[in-house]
Short mmCIF file of C-alpha atoms in Angstrom, two decimals:
data_model
loop_
_atom_site.label_atom_id
_atom_site.label_comp_id
_atom_site.label_asym_id
_atom_site.label_seq_id
_atom_site.Cartn_x
_atom_site.Cartn_y
_atom_site.Cartn_z
CA MET G 49 -168.35 -55.80 -191.09
CA THR G 50 -171.44 -53.86 -190.11
CA ARG G 51 -172.94 -53.66 -186.65
CA ILE G 52 -176.19 -55.33 -187.91
CA HIS G 53 -176.28 -59.09 -187.34
CA PRO G 54 -178.85 -61.77 -186.52
CA SER G 55 -178.37 -61.74 -182.75
CA ILE G 56 -179.63 -58.17 -182.57
CA ARG G 57 -182.44 -58.11 -185.12
CA ALA G 58 -184.52 -56.23 -182.53
CA LYS G 59 -182.21 -53.32 -183.20
CA LEU G 60 -183.55 -53.00 -186.77
CA VAL G 61 -186.33 -50.71 -185.53
CA PRO G 62 -186.68 -47.71 -187.85
CA GLU G 63 -184.20 -45.04 -186.91
CA ILE G 64 -186.99 -42.47 -186.42
CA LEU G 65 -187.96 -44.03 -183.09
CA PRO G 66 -184.50 -43.87 -181.43
CA PHE G 67 -184.05 -40.26 -182.39
CA SER G 68 -186.73 -39.22 -179.91
CA PHE G 69 -184.79 -41.03 -177.20
CA GLY G 70 -181.61 -39.40 -178.42
CA GLU G 71 -183.14 -35.95 -178.34
CA ALA G 72 -184.37 -36.56 -174.80
CA TRP G 73 -180.97 -37.87 -173.76
CA MET G 74 -179.21 -34.85 -175.23
CA ARG G 75 -181.49 -32.61 -173.20
CA VAL G 76 -180.56 -34.59 -170.09
CA LYS G 77 -176.87 -34.28 -171.00
CA LEU G 78 -177.21 -30.53 -171.39
CA LEU G 79 -179.04 -30.23 -168.08
CA CYS G 80 -176.42 -32.37 -166.35
CA PHE G 81 -173.64 -30.34 -167.95
CA GLY G 82 -175.24 -27.13 -166.71
CA ALA G 83 -175.50 -28.56 -163.20
CA SER G 84 -171.85 -29.62 -163.28
CA VAL G 85 -170.82 -26.10 -164.29
CA LEU G 86 -172.74 -24.67 -161.35
CA LEU G 87 -171.07 -27.21 -159.06
CA VAL G 88 -167.58 -26.29 -160.23
CA GLN G 89 -168.36 -22.62 -159.71
CA ALA G 90 -169.54 -23.34 -156.17
CA LEU G 91 -166.37 -25.21 -155.20
CA PRO G 92 -163.60 -23.47 -153.25
CA ALA G 93 -160.78 -21.99 -155.31
CA LYS G 94 -158.42 -24.77 -154.25
CA ALA G 95 -160.45 -27.45 -156.13
CA GLN G 96 -158.84 -28.88 -159.22
CA THR G 97 -160.57 -28.45 -162.57
CA PRO G 98 -161.53 -31.90 -163.83
CA THR G 99 -160.36 -33.23 -167.18
CA VAL G 100 -163.13 -34.42 -169.51
CA ILE G 101 -162.58 -36.71 -172.52
CA ASN G 102 -165.63 -37.04 -174.78
CA PHE G 103 -164.01 -38.19 -178.06
CA ASP G 104 -165.92 -35.53 -180.01
CA GLN G 105 -162.75 -34.34 -181.74
CA PHE G 106 -162.55 -37.65 -183.59
CA SER G 107 -164.46 -38.76 -186.70
CA ALA G 108 -165.49 -42.39 -186.92
CA SER G 109 -167.78 -44.95 -188.54
CA SER G 110 -171.31 -45.59 -187.31
CA PHE G 111 -170.70 -49.35 -187.33
CA PHE G 112 -168.26 -51.68 -185.67
CA GLN G 113 -165.47 -52.78 -187.98
CA SER G 114 -162.39 -54.01 -186.06
CA VAL G 115 -160.32 -53.23 -183.02
CA GLN G 116 -158.20 -50.10 -183.37
CA PRO G 117 -154.70 -49.47 -181.99
CA PRO G 118 -154.65 -47.98 -178.49
CA LEU G 119 -156.02 -44.43 -178.54
CA THR G 120 -154.18 -41.84 -176.47
CA VAL G 121 -155.99 -38.68 -175.44
CA GLY G 122 -153.92 -36.54 -173.07
CA VAL G 123 -152.80 -38.72 -170.15
CA ALA G 124 -155.36 -41.47 -170.94
CA THR G 125 -154.90 -44.39 -173.36
CA PHE G 126 -157.96 -46.44 -174.39
CA SER G 127 -157.67 -49.99 -175.67
CA GLY G 128 -159.82 -53.03 -176.45
CA GLY G 129 -162.27 -51.42 -178.87
CA GLN G 130 -162.82 -48.71 -181.48
CA LEU G 131 -164.30 -45.24 -181.95
CA LEU G 132 -167.85 -44.86 -183.36
CA ASN G 133 -169.89 -41.80 -184.25
CA ALA G 134 -173.69 -41.56 -184.50
CA THR G 135 -173.60 -45.22 -183.63
CA SER G 136 -176.26 -47.39 -185.21
CA SER G 137 -179.02 -48.34 -182.74
CA LEU G 138 -177.53 -46.32 -179.88
CA PRO G 139 -180.20 -43.68 -179.14
CA ALA G 140 -178.66 -42.74 -175.78
CA ASP G 141 -175.65 -41.02 -177.34
CA PRO G 142 -175.36 -39.92 -180.98
CA THR G 143 -171.95 -38.30 -180.35
CA THR G 144 -168.58 -39.99 -180.76
CA VAL G 145 -168.07 -42.83 -178.30
CA TYR G 146 -165.55 -45.59 -177.65
CA GLY G 147 -166.99 -49.09 -177.71
CA THR G 148 -166.49 -52.81 -178.06
CA ALA G 149 -168.69 -55.72 -179.16
CA PHE G 150 -168.33 -59.47 -179.53
CA PHE G 151 -168.88 -59.21 -183.29
CA CYS G 152 -166.15 -56.55 -183.72
CA ALA G 153 -163.05 -58.25 -185.14
CA GLY G 154 -160.30 -58.30 -182.48
CA CYS G 155 -162.30 -56.27 -179.98
CA LEU G 156 -162.02 -57.39 -176.36
CA PRO G 157 -164.75 -57.94 -173.74
CA THR G 158 -162.99 -55.35 -171.60
CA ILE G 159 -162.29 -51.69 -172.30
CA THR G 160 -159.09 -50.63 -170.55
CA ILE G 161 -157.98 -47.09 -169.76
CA ASP G 162 -154.34 -46.60 -168.79
CA PHE G 163 -153.13 -43.29 -167.36
CA SER G 164 -149.59 -42.00 -167.82
CA GLN G 165 -149.85 -40.25 -164.45
CA ALA G 166 -152.00 -40.88 -161.42
CA VAL G 167 -155.54 -39.48 -161.51
CA SER G 168 -158.41 -39.38 -159.05
CA ASN G 169 -162.21 -39.10 -158.80
CA LEU G 170 -162.91 -40.82 -162.10
CA SER G 171 -166.35 -41.09 -163.65
CA LEU G 172 -167.59 -42.11 -167.08
CA LEU G 173 -170.78 -42.67 -169.00
CA VAL G 174 -171.44 -46.35 -169.78
CA LEU G 175 -173.89 -47.21 -172.57
CA ASN G 176 -175.46 -50.62 -173.01
CA GLY G 177 -175.44 -51.84 -176.62
CA GLN G 178 -177.37 -55.02 -175.94
CA THR G 179 -181.11 -55.59 -176.26
CA PHE G 180 -181.37 -56.81 -172.67
CA THR G 181 -180.33 -55.59 -169.21
CA VAL G 182 -176.64 -55.91 -168.38
CA VAL G 183 -174.66 -55.18 -165.20
CA TYR G 184 -171.43 -53.29 -165.85
CA LYS G 185 -168.45 -53.10 -163.52
CA ILE G 186 -165.65 -50.57 -163.41
CA GLN G 187 -162.51 -51.40 -161.46
CA ASP G 188 -159.25 -49.51 -160.84
CA ASN G 189 -155.73 -50.62 -160.03
CA VAL G 190 -156.01 -49.65 -156.35
CA GLY G 191 -158.79 -52.20 -155.83
CA ASP G 192 -161.92 -50.04 -155.88
CA THR G 193 -164.91 -51.17 -157.94
CA SER G 194 -168.35 -49.87 -158.81
CA THR G 195 -171.26 -51.43 -160.71
CA ILE G 196 -174.31 -50.20 -162.58
CA MET G 197 -177.30 -52.03 -164.07
CA LEU G 198 -178.35 -50.75 -167.49
CA VAL G 199 -181.52 -51.54 -169.41
CA ALA G 200 -181.56 -52.37 -173.13
CA ASN G 201 -180.11 -50.08 -175.78
CA PHE G 202 -183.46 -49.24 -177.36
CA LEU G 203 -184.58 -48.00 -173.91
CA SER G 204 -181.55 -45.69 -173.84
CA GLY G 205 -179.77 -47.83 -171.24
CA ALA G 206 -176.98 -45.57 -170.04
CA GLY G 207 -175.62 -44.25 -166.78
CA THR G 208 -172.65 -42.58 -165.13
CA ILE G 209 -170.45 -44.69 -162.91
CA THR G 210 -167.89 -43.25 -160.49
CA LEU G 211 -164.70 -44.26 -158.69
CA PRO G 212 -163.64 -41.77 -155.98
CA SER G 213 -160.16 -43.31 -155.65
CA THR G 214 -156.81 -41.53 -155.79
CA ASN G 215 -153.63 -42.73 -157.51
CA ILE G 216 -155.61 -44.40 -160.29
CA ARG G 217 -153.30 -45.67 -163.03
CA GLN G 218 -155.62 -48.11 -164.80
CA VAL G 219 -159.35 -48.68 -165.13
CA THR G 220 -161.21 -51.62 -166.71
CA ILE G 221 -164.87 -51.72 -167.76
CA THR G 222 -166.65 -55.04 -168.29
CA GLY G 223 -170.21 -56.35 -168.49
CA ASP G 224 -171.72 -59.60 -167.22
CA ALA G 225 -173.01 -60.62 -170.68
CA SER G 226 -170.95 -63.18 -172.58
CA ALA G 227 -172.06 -61.47 -175.81
CA TRP G 228 -170.63 -58.10 -174.93
CA ASP G 229 -171.70 -54.89 -176.62
CA PHE G 230 -171.14 -51.57 -174.80
CA PHE G 231 -169.63 -48.09 -175.05
CA ILE G 232 -168.11 -45.35 -172.90
CA ASP G 233 -168.14 -41.57 -173.16
CA ASN G 234 -167.57 -38.42 -171.07
CA VAL G 235 -164.59 -39.83 -169.15
CA THR G 236 -163.99 -37.33 -166.32
CA PHE G 237 -161.16 -37.28 -163.77
CA GLN G 238 -158.81 -35.04 -161.86
CA GLN G 239 -155.19 -35.11 -162.86
CA CYS G 240 -152.68 -35.32 -160.07
CA ALA G 241 -151.18 -31.86 -159.56
CA VAL G 242 -148.94 -31.18 -156.58
CA THR G 243 -146.55 -28.24 -156.44
CA GLY G 244 -144.96 -29.06 -153.11
CA VAL G 245 -144.79 -31.51 -150.20
CA THR G 246 -143.63 -31.05 -146.61
CA ILE G 247 -142.91 -33.67 -143.94
CA ARG G 248 -142.58 -32.49 -140.36
CA THR G 249 -142.32 -33.94 -136.92
CA ASN G 250 -143.89 -31.69 -134.31
CA GLU G 251 -140.86 -31.28 -132.10
CA ASN G 252 -142.00 -27.80 -131.01
CA CYS G 253 -145.56 -28.84 -130.15
CA ASP G 254 -147.12 -26.56 -132.75
CA ALA G 255 -150.87 -27.19 -132.64
CA SER G 256 -151.24 -25.97 -136.21
CA ILE G 257 -149.10 -28.89 -137.39
CA ASN G 258 -150.32 -31.64 -135.11
CA PRO G 259 -152.25 -31.66 -131.81
CA ASN G 260 -149.58 -33.97 -130.37
CA CYS G 261 -145.93 -33.26 -129.63
CA SER G 262 -143.73 -35.50 -131.78
CA ALA G 263 -140.04 -36.23 -131.26
CA ASN G 264 -137.39 -35.71 -133.92
CA ILE G 265 -135.14 -38.20 -132.13
CA VAL G 266 -136.08 -41.81 -131.32
CA LEU G 267 -134.50 -44.85 -129.74
CA ALA G 268 -132.94 -46.95 -132.48
CA ASP G 269 -134.63 -50.07 -131.16
CA GLY G 270 -136.70 -50.92 -134.21
CA SER G 271 -139.97 -50.25 -132.42
CA GLU G 272 -140.23 -46.70 -131.10
CA THR G 273 -142.45 -44.48 -133.21
CA THR G 274 -142.95 -40.77 -133.69
CA GLU G 275 -145.68 -39.02 -135.58
CA ILE G 276 -144.97 -37.24 -138.84
CA THR G 277 -147.29 -34.83 -140.62
CA THR G 278 -147.21 -34.85 -144.41
CA ALA G 279 -148.83 -31.97 -146.29
CA VAL G 280 -149.27 -31.32 -150.00
CA GLN G 281 -149.75 -28.10 -151.93
CA PRO G 282 -152.20 -27.21 -153.23
CA PRO G 283 -154.35 -28.73 -150.45
CA GLN G 284 -156.22 -31.80 -151.66
CA ALA G 285 -157.08 -35.37 -150.74
CA ILE G 286 -154.45 -37.52 -152.41
CA THR G 287 -152.33 -40.59 -151.71
CA VAL G 288 -148.74 -39.88 -150.72
CA ASN G 289 -146.01 -42.50 -150.40
CA VAL G 290 -143.48 -41.59 -147.71
CA SER G 291 -140.16 -43.43 -147.56
CA ALA G 292 -137.19 -43.40 -145.20
CA ASP G 293 -133.59 -44.46 -145.83
CA PHE G 294 -133.41 -45.77 -142.24
CA GLY G 295 -136.29 -47.11 -140.21
CA THR G 296 -139.79 -47.42 -141.61
CA ALA G 297 -142.16 -44.77 -142.92
CA PRO G 298 -145.89 -45.42 -143.53
CA PRO G 299 -146.89 -48.49 -145.60
CA THR G 300 -145.74 -48.63 -149.20
CA SER G 301 -149.39 -48.43 -150.22
CA GLY G 302 -149.21 -44.86 -148.97
CA THR G 303 -151.39 -42.68 -146.83
CA LYS G 304 -154.15 -40.39 -148.01
CA THR G 305 -154.25 -36.73 -147.10
CA ASP G 306 -157.51 -35.14 -146.01
CA SER G 307 -159.24 -32.30 -147.85
CA SER G 308 -156.89 -29.82 -146.19
CA GLY G 309 -153.96 -31.64 -147.78
CA SER G 310 -152.39 -33.19 -144.68
CA VAL G 311 -152.13 -36.59 -143.04
CA ILE G 312 -150.60 -37.76 -139.77
CA SER G 313 -148.79 -41.11 -139.77
CA ASP G 314 -146.02 -42.89 -137.87
CA TYR G 315 -142.32 -43.23 -138.47
CA THR G 316 -140.82 -46.33 -136.80
CA ALA G 317 -137.20 -46.30 -135.68
CA GLY G 318 -134.51 -48.40 -137.28
CA SER G 319 -132.27 -50.71 -135.24
CA THR G 320 -128.69 -50.21 -134.08
CA ALA G 321 -126.58 -52.05 -131.52
CA PHE G 322 -127.52 -50.92 -128.02
CA GLY G 323 -124.88 -48.69 -126.50
CA SER G 324 -123.68 -47.31 -129.81
CA THR G 325 -122.79 -43.65 -129.45
CA SER G 326 -123.42 -42.83 -133.09
CA THR G 327 -126.64 -41.27 -134.32
CA THR G 328 -128.12 -42.53 -137.58
CA VAL G 329 -130.03 -39.91 -139.53
CA ALA G 330 -133.23 -41.06 -141.25
CA ASN G 331 -133.99 -38.93 -144.29
CA LEU G 332 -137.68 -38.90 -145.18
CA SER G 333 -138.88 -38.40 -148.75
CA ALA G 334 -142.28 -38.36 -150.41
CA SER G 335 -143.57 -39.53 -153.77
CA VAL G 336 -146.82 -38.17 -155.17
CA CYS G 337 -148.12 -37.54 -158.67
CA ASP G 338 -145.14 -39.46 -160.06
CA GLN G 339 -142.86 -36.85 -158.52
CA LEU G 340 -140.21 -37.55 -155.92
CA PHE G 341 -139.71 -34.93 -153.23
CA PRO G 342 -136.47 -36.06 -151.53
CA ASN G 343 -135.03 -35.37 -148.08
CA LEU G 344 -137.95 -33.44 -146.66
CA ALA G 345 -137.24 -34.19 -143.00
CA GLU G 346 -134.66 -35.76 -140.68
CA ILE G 347 -135.31 -38.02 -137.72
CA PHE G 348 -132.36 -38.96 -135.51
CA ASN G 349 -132.02 -42.59 -134.38
CA TYR G 350 -129.98 -43.05 -131.20
CA ASP G 351 -129.43 -45.98 -128.87
CA GLY G 352 -126.55 -44.99 -126.59
CA PHE G 353 -128.87 -45.27 -123.59
CA ASN G 354 -132.54 -44.79 -122.81
CA PHE G 355 -132.67 -41.02 -123.02
CA HIS G 356 -136.35 -41.06 -122.02
CA GLN G 357 -135.66 -42.47 -118.58
CA SER G 358 -132.53 -42.20 -116.46
CA GLN G 359 -131.17 -45.16 -114.56
CA VAL G 360 -131.79 -43.04 -111.46
CA THR G 361 -135.38 -43.57 -110.37
CA ASP G 362 -137.42 -40.76 -108.90
CA ALA G 363 -137.33 -42.42 -105.50
CA ALA G 364 -133.55 -42.87 -105.62
CA PHE G 365 -132.94 -39.30 -106.81
CA VAL G 366 -134.16 -37.82 -103.51
CA ASP G 367 -132.76 -40.48 -101.17
CA SER G 368 -130.21 -38.36 -99.29
CA SER G 369 -129.57 -41.09 -96.72
CA VAL G 370 -128.11 -43.62 -99.14
CA LEU G 371 -124.50 -42.70 -98.21
CA SER G 372 -123.20 -41.27 -94.93
CA GLU G 373 -120.19 -38.97 -94.70
CA ALA G 374 -118.03 -41.94 -93.72
CA GLN G 375 -119.27 -43.93 -96.71
CA ILE G 376 -118.56 -41.03 -99.05
CA GLN G 377 -115.04 -40.84 -97.61
CA ALA G 378 -114.59 -44.56 -98.13
CA PHE G 379 -115.76 -44.13 -101.74
CA PHE G 380 -113.04 -41.50 -102.34
CA VAL G 381 -110.39 -43.75 -100.81
CA ALA G 382 -111.51 -46.79 -102.81
CA HIS G 383 -111.17 -44.84 -106.07
CA GLY G 384 -107.82 -43.28 -105.19
CA SER G 385 -109.26 -39.79 -105.51
CA PHE G 386 -107.49 -36.68 -104.23
CA LEU G 387 -110.88 -35.89 -102.64
CA ALA G 388 -110.05 -38.40 -99.91
CA ASN G 389 -107.41 -35.94 -98.60
CA PHE G 390 -109.02 -32.68 -99.71
CA ILE G 391 -109.71 -30.20 -96.91
CA LEU G 392 -111.79 -27.09 -97.58
CA VAL G 393 -111.05 -23.92 -95.63
CA GLY G 394 -114.31 -22.02 -95.93
CA ARG G 395 -114.68 -20.43 -99.35
CA ILE G 396 -111.12 -19.16 -99.67
CA GLY G 397 -109.79 -22.49 -100.86
CA GLY G 398 -108.32 -25.63 -99.40
CA PHE G 399 -105.39 -28.03 -99.38
CA GLU G 400 -104.45 -31.63 -99.86
CA ASP G 401 -103.78 -33.14 -96.44
CA LEU G 402 -101.02 -35.58 -97.40
CA ASN G 403 -100.08 -36.63 -93.84
CA GLY G 404 -103.66 -36.91 -92.60
CA ASN G 405 -103.28 -34.61 -89.58
CA GLY G 406 -106.13 -32.33 -90.69
CA ALA G 407 -103.94 -29.20 -90.89
CA LEU G 408 -102.01 -27.47 -93.68
CA ASP G 409 -98.36 -28.29 -93.35
CA PRO G 410 -95.48 -26.84 -95.34
CA GLY G 411 -95.18 -28.41 -98.81
CA GLU G 412 -98.76 -29.64 -99.03
CA PRO G 413 -100.56 -28.59 -102.25
CA THR G 414 -103.05 -25.73 -101.80
CA TYR G 415 -106.10 -24.52 -103.63
CA VAL G 416 -106.56 -20.75 -103.58
CA VAL G 417 -109.78 -19.22 -104.84
CA GLY G 418 -108.72 -15.59 -104.95
CA LEU G 419 -105.76 -13.65 -103.64
CA THR G 420 -105.94 -14.76 -100.00
CA PRO G 421 -103.46 -17.60 -99.32
CA ILE G 422 -104.33 -20.53 -97.10
CA PRO G 423 -102.58 -19.92 -93.74
CA LEU G 424 -100.23 -22.61 -92.44
CA HIS G 425 -101.76 -25.00 -89.92
CA ALA G 426 -105.28 -24.04 -91.11
CA HIS G 427 -108.02 -26.58 -90.49
CA GLY G 428 -111.25 -27.12 -92.41
CA LEU G 429 -113.90 -29.57 -93.54
CA SER G 430 -113.25 -32.70 -95.55
CA ALA G 431 -114.62 -32.96 -99.07
CA ALA G 432 -116.73 -35.89 -97.86
CA ASN G 433 -118.27 -33.60 -95.24
CA VAL G 434 -119.02 -30.89 -97.82
CA PHE G 435 -120.83 -33.41 -100.06
CA ALA G 436 -122.69 -34.97 -97.13
CA MET G 437 -123.93 -31.64 -95.76
CA GLN G 438 -125.28 -30.50 -99.11
CA THR G 439 -127.09 -33.75 -99.82
CA VAL G 440 -128.87 -33.61 -96.48
CA ALA G 441 -129.58 -29.87 -96.74
CA GLN G 442 -131.09 -30.13 -100.20
CA GLY G 443 -132.51 -33.66 -100.05
CA VAL G 444 -130.67 -35.10 -103.03
CA ASN G 445 -128.94 -38.46 -103.43
CA PRO G 446 -125.16 -38.02 -102.79
CA LYS G 447 -124.48 -40.53 -105.57
CA VAL G 448 -126.01 -38.04 -108.02
CA LEU G 449 -123.49 -35.40 -106.87
CA LEU G 450 -120.57 -37.82 -106.98
CA ALA G 451 -121.40 -39.02 -110.48
CA THR G 452 -121.84 -35.41 -111.59
CA SER G 453 -118.42 -34.42 -110.19
CA GLU G 454 -116.87 -37.19 -112.27
CA LYS G 455 -118.90 -36.31 -115.37
CA GLU G 456 -118.01 -32.62 -115.20
CA GLN G 457 -114.36 -32.59 -114.11
CA SER G 458 -113.31 -36.23 -113.53
CA LEU G 459 -112.83 -35.42 -109.84
CA ILE G 460 -113.20 -39.02 -108.66
CA SER G 461 -110.57 -40.22 -111.15
CA ARG G 462 -108.00 -37.53 -110.28
CA ALA G 463 -105.29 -38.72 -107.91
CA THR G 464 -103.72 -35.29 -107.32
CA LEU G 465 -105.07 -31.85 -106.58
CA PRO G 466 -106.18 -30.17 -109.85
CA SER G 467 -105.88 -26.49 -110.69
CA ALA G 468 -108.05 -23.77 -109.21
CA THR G 469 -109.71 -23.37 -112.60
CA VAL G 470 -110.99 -26.95 -112.40
CA LEU G 471 -112.04 -26.71 -108.75
CA ASN G 472 -113.81 -23.39 -109.18
CA PHE G 473 -116.10 -25.07 -111.71
CA ALA G 474 -116.03 -28.50 -110.06
CA MET G 475 -119.69 -29.36 -110.73
CA GLY G 476 -120.18 -27.38 -113.96
CA CYS G 477 -122.94 -25.46 -112.21
CA GLY G 478 -123.78 -21.86 -112.96
CA SER G 479 -120.67 -19.69 -113.18
CA PRO G 480 -117.21 -20.60 -111.81
CA ASN G 481 -116.82 -19.54 -108.14
CA ASN G 482 -115.39 -21.98 -105.59
CA PHE G 483 -115.53 -25.69 -104.75
CA VAL G 484 -117.90 -25.41 -101.78
CA ALA G 485 -120.29 -23.16 -103.69
CA GLN G 486 -120.17 -25.52 -106.69
CA VAL G 487 -121.29 -28.53 -104.63
CA GLY G 488 -124.06 -26.45 -103.10
CA CYS G 489 -125.10 -25.14 -106.52
CA ALA G 490 -125.33 -28.65 -107.93
CA ALA G 491 -127.39 -29.99 -105.02
CA HIS G 492 -129.78 -27.03 -105.09
CA THR G 493 -130.17 -27.05 -108.88
CA PHE G 494 -130.88 -30.76 -109.08
CA ILE G 495 -133.52 -30.79 -106.37
CA ASN G 496 -135.08 -27.54 -107.61
CA GLN G 497 -135.49 -28.91 -111.14
CA PHE G 498 -136.73 -32.23 -109.77
CA THR G 499 -139.54 -30.56 -107.83
CA LEU G 500 -140.41 -28.24 -110.72
CA THR G 501 -141.07 -31.04 -113.22
CA PRO G 502 -144.22 -29.86 -115.08
CA SER G 503 -145.67 -33.36 -115.48
CA GLU G 504 -144.68 -36.94 -116.14
CA PRO G 505 -144.19 -37.79 -118.89
CA PHE G 506 -142.90 -34.41 -120.02
CA PHE G 507 -142.01 -33.34 -123.56
CA PHE G 508 -138.93 -31.21 -124.16
CA PRO G 509 -139.69 -29.13 -127.27
CA LYS G 510 -136.85 -28.61 -129.70
CA SER G 511 -136.92 -24.92 -128.80
CA THR G 512 -135.81 -25.80 -125.24
CA GLY G 513 -132.30 -26.11 -126.61
CA ILE G 514 -131.40 -29.65 -125.58
CA ARG G 515 -129.00 -31.00 -128.19
CA GLN G 516 -127.65 -34.26 -129.51
CA PHE G 517 -124.32 -34.71 -131.27
CA VAL G 518 -124.83 -36.04 -134.80
CA THR G 519 -121.85 -37.07 -136.90
CA GLY G 520 -121.39 -34.65 -139.76
CA LEU G 521 -124.01 -32.26 -138.39
CA GLY G 522 -122.63 -31.39 -134.97
CA ARG G 523 -124.95 -30.65 -132.07
CA GLN G 524 -128.53 -30.65 -133.24
CA PRO G 525 -131.51 -29.34 -131.22
CA VAL G 526 -133.96 -32.13 -130.49
CA GLY G 527 -137.45 -32.57 -129.13
CA PHE G 528 -138.32 -35.67 -127.12
CA GLN G 529 -140.25 -37.02 -124.16
CA VAL G 530 -138.88 -37.82 -120.71
CA ASN G 531 -140.70 -40.17 -118.41
CA THR G 532 -139.42 -39.29 -114.92
CA ALA G 533 -138.66 -36.21 -112.81
CA ALA G 534 -135.10 -37.49 -112.28
CA THR G 535 -134.54 -37.53 -116.05
CA TYR G 536 -136.09 -34.08 -116.40
CA ALA G 537 -133.71 -32.71 -113.74
CA GLN G 538 -130.71 -34.23 -115.53
CA TYR G 539 -131.54 -32.51 -118.83
CA LYS G 540 -132.27 -29.20 -117.15
CA TYR G 541 -128.85 -29.46 -115.51
CA THR G 542 -127.02 -30.59 -118.68
CA PRO G 543 -128.93 -29.75 -121.89
CA HIS G 544 -127.31 -32.43 -124.06
CA ILE G 545 -128.31 -36.03 -124.64
CA GLN G 546 -124.77 -36.56 -125.85
CA ALA G 547 -122.44 -33.59 -126.29
CA LEU G 548 -119.57 -35.27 -128.15
CA ALA G 549 -119.11 -38.10 -130.60
CA ASN G 550 -117.98 -40.41 -127.80
CA GLY G 551 -119.66 -38.98 -124.74
CA GLY G 552 -120.55 -35.89 -122.79
CA GLY G 553 -123.96 -34.71 -121.64
CA VAL G 554 -126.43 -36.92 -119.82
CA TYR G 555 -124.98 -39.89 -121.69
CA LEU G 556 -121.74 -39.49 -119.72
CA PHE G 557 -123.61 -39.25 -116.41
CA GLU G 558 -125.38 -42.53 -117.21
CA GLN G 559 -122.07 -44.20 -118.05
CA VAL G 560 -120.44 -42.95 -114.84
CA TRP G 561 -123.44 -44.08 -112.81
CA LYS G 562 -123.08 -47.60 -114.21
CA ARG G 563 -119.29 -47.63 -113.87
CA PHE G 564 -119.49 -46.76 -110.18
CA GLY G 565 -122.06 -49.51 -109.66
CA PHE G 566 -124.67 -47.11 -108.32
#
């Protein structure tokens, strides 16, 4: 079958006339090509060199015959039409083109281009084969479309149409004429080329990564988010699909990097049962250019307690009047603690006053700090008095000190006098010295850190050294936000969210605080 048929008798103009159009068009093509070369040379070195498919390596008939099998050129496969060269009555392009027409046996009204890997910034030359004006539409698989109106073939109706999308895997070209007759040439696109991908939280508040601090540990409540920064190499604007094996990464449709190759998006925590002391690790991976880059970052999901905000409010933290000495003593008695009978003799030690007469009697257990023994019949201050004096002197809630003594050395739970080693480090404060100094150290440290809080909320960078126990990984440094001065003081005192698989750190303080009904 030839391309000549009754519906296009206007195309039977002597071939001499179109050649002048063709010569003019070729000059335009050469000028455009020269401009494109200058443009490529002007681009930064990081720009990708575009791929151009112009079909000129193929020989073909000048007339439509029948649809050909899909034609693969590099990563692109063309279907729906056939190749033609020096096409009859197509003055706009005498080179080899790919086209379709309603009178071509088996040819379709749509030319389809499928890509074996994602491409971006696609453009192509569309040529109208009809003797009247037709509107042509190009559409890609990601939903972007573009249209162009082309005049009749004998007026050299042709034009370049562009889709600036990324992750293009398929393109279709159609016209609005029921009697279709059109061609494509000079298909230009950028092939997806990524050599590396990184995903980072900004747990150290590095402005070069992200202007915002971003935690690498979140509450496993199914709603808390933290920002992640994804970057590709070489730098380019491209769609990246980030996935997480726990929680939720950006939408499955992906996020698009900017021209510098990076994009900031949110990771949303997964859900675990509240109070669980285990930490679930979310491994983040990225897929781009049909390549999977697995396990690029870890985000810890934890829900043992609200590590952003202690149960102790700021107002409660500095309420030193909440318990009197007598009430502290009653607390010791109610819990069966040895502290109810513990008498401190200055800083040389103390004893357990078993008969309640306030003096050291023969046979009563003693606590000796150094080499100086406690003299018989010595008197001193009760443990309740030592706690009460320090809370008033420093302006800290006595309940904070009591809970800390239980967290550090289980002093409230102990029924008998512990060893000097335990008592010399009773509050886990500073270096071991003596019981009285330990209580004073704890009170001073807490109130000092409370008043030094930089701001609320405050972000602890990962480099601060606060850690979280993660099963299989041990204690991991974390970066996260705290919302109150009381919480800030707790982490400055004990730099662990949770120090052990089943407790320790600020987690244990929170559990003790609840257990005592504070």
